[in-house]
Short mmCIF file of C-alpha atoms in Angstrom, two decimals:
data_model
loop_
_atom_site.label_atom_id
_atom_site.label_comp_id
_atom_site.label_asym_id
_atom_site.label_seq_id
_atom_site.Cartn_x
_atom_site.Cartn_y
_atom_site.Cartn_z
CA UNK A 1 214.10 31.93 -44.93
CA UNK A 2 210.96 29.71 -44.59
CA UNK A 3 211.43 26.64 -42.48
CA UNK A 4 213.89 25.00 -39.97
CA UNK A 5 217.49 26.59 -39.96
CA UNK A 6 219.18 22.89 -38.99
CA UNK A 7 222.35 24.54 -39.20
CA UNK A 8 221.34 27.08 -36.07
CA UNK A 9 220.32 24.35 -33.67
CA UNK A 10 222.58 21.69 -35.15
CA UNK A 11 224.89 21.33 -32.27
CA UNK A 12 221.74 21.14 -29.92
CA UNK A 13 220.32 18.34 -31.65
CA UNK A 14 223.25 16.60 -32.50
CA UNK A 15 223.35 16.46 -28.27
CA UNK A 16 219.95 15.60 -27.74
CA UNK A 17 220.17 12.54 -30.46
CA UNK A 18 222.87 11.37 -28.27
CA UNK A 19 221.27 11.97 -24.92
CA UNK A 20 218.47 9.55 -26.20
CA UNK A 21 221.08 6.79 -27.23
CA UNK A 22 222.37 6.71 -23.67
CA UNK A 23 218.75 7.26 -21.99
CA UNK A 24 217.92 3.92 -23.90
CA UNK A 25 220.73 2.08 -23.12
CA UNK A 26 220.86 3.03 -19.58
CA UNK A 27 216.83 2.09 -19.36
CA UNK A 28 217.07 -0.95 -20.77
CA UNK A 29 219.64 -2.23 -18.79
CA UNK A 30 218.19 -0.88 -15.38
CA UNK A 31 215.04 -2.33 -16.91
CA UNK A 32 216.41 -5.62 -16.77
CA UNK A 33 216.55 -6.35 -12.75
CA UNK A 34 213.27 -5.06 -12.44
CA UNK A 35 210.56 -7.28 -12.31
CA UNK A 36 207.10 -6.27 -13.47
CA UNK A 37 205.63 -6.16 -10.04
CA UNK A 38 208.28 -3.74 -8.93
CA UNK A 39 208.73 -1.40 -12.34
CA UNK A 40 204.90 -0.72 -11.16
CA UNK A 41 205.21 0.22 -7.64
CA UNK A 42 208.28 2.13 -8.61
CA UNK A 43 206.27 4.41 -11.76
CA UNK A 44 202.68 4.79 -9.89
CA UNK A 45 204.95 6.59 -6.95
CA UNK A 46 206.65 8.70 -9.46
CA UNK A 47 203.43 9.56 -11.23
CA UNK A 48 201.84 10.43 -7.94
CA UNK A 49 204.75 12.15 -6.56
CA UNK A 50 204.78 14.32 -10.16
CA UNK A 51 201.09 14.52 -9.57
CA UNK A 52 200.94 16.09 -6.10
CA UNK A 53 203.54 18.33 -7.26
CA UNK A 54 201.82 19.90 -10.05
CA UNK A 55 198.29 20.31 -8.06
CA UNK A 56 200.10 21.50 -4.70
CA UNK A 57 203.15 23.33 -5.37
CA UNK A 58 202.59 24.70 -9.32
CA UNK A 59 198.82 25.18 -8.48
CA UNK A 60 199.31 27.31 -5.81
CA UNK A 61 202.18 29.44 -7.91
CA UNK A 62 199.36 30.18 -10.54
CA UNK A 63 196.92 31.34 -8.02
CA UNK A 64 199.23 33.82 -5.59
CA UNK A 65 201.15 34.80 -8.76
CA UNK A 66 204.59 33.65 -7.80
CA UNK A 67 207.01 33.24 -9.71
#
C-alpha cells in the first residue's frame, strides 16, 4: 500500500490528539497567573538551560562517541 496506514498508528494518534487537548488546557490556565514580565524570565531560563544542554552535554556525546 502507498501512503499512511491510519489504522496502524491509530491508537497512537488518537493519544497524542488528546495529549494536546490537555497540554492546552493546562497552559492556558497556568498561563493565566503569569504576568508578561515573569512568562519571560521563566522561558529565556528554559531556553538557556535547553541551550547549554545541547552545546555541553550532547556536544560532547558527538565528539567522544558516547552513547
Amino acid at each position: 500500500m502507498i501512503g499512511f496506514s491510519f489504522a496502524e498508528y491509530g491508537l497512537l494518534l488518537a493519544l497524542m490528539t488528546a495529549a494536546v487537548v490537555v497540554g492546552t488546557s493546562f497552559g492556558k490556565k497556568v498561563l493565566t497567573g503569569f504576568n508578561e514580565k515573569t512568562f519571560l524570565i521563566v522561558f529565556n531560563t528554559m531556553l538557556i538551560a535547553l541551550a547549554l544542554k545541547l552545546i555541553v552535554i550532547d556536544g560532547l556525546r558527538a565528539i567522544f562517541g558516547g552513547n
